[in-house]
CSV table of C-alpha atoms in Angstrom, one decimal:
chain,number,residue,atom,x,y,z
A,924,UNK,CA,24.0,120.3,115.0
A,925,UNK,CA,23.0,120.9,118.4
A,926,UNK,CA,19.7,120.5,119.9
A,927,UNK,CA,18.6,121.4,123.9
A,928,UNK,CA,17.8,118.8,126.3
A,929,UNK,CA,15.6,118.8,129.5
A,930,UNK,CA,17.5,116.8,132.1
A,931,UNK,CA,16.8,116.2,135.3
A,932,UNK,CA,19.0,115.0,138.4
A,933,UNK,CA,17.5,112.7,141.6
A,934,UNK,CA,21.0,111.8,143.2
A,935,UNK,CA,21.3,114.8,145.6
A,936,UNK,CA,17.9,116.3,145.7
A,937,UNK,CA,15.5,117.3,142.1
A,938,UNK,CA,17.8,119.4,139.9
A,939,UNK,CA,16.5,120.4,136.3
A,940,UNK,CA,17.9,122.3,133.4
A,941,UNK,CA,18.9,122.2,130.0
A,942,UNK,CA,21.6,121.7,128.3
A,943,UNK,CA,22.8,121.4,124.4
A,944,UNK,CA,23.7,118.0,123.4
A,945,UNK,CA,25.1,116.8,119.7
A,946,UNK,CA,22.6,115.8,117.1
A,947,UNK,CA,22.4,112.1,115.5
A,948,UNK,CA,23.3,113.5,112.0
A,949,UNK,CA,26.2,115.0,113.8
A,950,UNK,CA,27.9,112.3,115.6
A,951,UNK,CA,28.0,110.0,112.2
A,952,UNK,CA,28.8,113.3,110.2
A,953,UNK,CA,31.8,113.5,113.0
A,954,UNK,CA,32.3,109.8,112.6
A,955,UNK,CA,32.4,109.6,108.6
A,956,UNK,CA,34.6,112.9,108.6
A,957,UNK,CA,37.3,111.2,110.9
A,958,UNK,CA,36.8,107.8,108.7
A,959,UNK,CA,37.8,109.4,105.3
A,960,UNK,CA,40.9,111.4,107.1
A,961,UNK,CA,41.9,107.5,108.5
A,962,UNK,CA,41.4,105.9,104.9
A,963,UNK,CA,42.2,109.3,103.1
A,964,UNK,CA,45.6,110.2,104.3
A,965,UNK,CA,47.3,106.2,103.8
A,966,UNK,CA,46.2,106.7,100.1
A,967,UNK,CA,47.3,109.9,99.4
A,968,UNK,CA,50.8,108.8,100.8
A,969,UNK,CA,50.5,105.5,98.4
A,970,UNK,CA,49.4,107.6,95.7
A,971,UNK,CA,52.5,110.4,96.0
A,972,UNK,CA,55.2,107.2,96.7
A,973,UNK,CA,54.0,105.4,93.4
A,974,UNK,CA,54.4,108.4,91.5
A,975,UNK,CA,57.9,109.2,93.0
A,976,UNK,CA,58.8,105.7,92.1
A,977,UNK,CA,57.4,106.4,88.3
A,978,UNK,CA,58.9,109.2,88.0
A,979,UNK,CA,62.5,107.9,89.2
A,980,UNK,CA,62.0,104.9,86.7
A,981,UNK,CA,61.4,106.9,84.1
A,982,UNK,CA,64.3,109.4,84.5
A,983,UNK,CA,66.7,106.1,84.5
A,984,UNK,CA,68.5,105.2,81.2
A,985,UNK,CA,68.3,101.4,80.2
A,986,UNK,CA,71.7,100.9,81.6
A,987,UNK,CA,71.3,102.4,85.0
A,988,UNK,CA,67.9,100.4,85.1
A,989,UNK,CA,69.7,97.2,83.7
A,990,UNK,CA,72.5,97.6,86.6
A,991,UNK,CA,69.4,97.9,89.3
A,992,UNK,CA,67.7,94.8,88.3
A,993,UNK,CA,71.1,93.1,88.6
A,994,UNK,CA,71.3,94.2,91.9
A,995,UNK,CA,68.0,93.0,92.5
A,996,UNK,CA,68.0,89.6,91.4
A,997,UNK,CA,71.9,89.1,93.6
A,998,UNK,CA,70.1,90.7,96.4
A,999,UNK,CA,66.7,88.3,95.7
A,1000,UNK,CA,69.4,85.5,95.6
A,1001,UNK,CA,71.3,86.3,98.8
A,1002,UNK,CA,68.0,86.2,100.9
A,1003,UNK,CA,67.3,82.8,99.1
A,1004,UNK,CA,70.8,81.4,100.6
A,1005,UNK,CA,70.0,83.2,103.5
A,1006,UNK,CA,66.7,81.5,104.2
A,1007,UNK,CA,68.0,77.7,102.9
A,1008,UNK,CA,70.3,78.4,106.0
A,1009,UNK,CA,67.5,79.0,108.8
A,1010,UNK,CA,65.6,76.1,107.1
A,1011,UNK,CA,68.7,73.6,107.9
A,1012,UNK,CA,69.5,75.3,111.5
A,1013,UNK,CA,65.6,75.2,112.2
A,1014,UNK,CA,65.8,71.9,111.2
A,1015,UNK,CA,69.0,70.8,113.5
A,1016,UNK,CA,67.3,72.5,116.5
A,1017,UNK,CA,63.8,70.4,115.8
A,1018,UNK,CA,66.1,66.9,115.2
A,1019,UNK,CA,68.3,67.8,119.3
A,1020,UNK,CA,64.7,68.4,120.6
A,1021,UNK,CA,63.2,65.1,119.3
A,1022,UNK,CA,66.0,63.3,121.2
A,1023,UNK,CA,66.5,65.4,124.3
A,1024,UNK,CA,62.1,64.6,124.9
């Protein structure tokens, strides 16, 4: 991992010595390590939520499930109204500032 270096210093007056400095295989060993912790750790997290979600589905009885999708679609609904609104005030506000220019 390590390998020793000559180096040698001409800012204030010849200095030499050596001194242990990290290998090529060891940086990108370091580098790939820390990249498959980065990617490693998001996927494990996806992985455990999806089966927490499966799980939950599957312990639901048709009519608990059938009351949850009803509460889905109102809520699914609610955001459409919701959104129709911004669309008509976003509207309004570009119609004043076509007559105020």
């Amino acid at each position: 991992m390590y390998e020793t270096e000559e180096y040698e210093y001409w800012l204030f007056g010849t200095q030499k010595g050596t001194r242990e400095v990290l290998t090529t295989e060891a940086w990108w060993s370091y580098i790939l390590r820390t990249l498959g912790v980065l990617i490693g750790i998001p996927c494990l997290i996806g992985f455990i939520d999806r089966r927490k979600a499966i799980n939950k589905y599957e312990a639901m009885s048709s009519n608990e499930y059938s009351n949850f999708q009803r509460e889905v679609y109102q809520d699914m609904e609610n955001q459409r109204r919701q959104d129709e609104k911004v669309k008509g005030a976003k509207n309004i506000i570009k119609i004043f500032k076509l007559f105020n220019n």
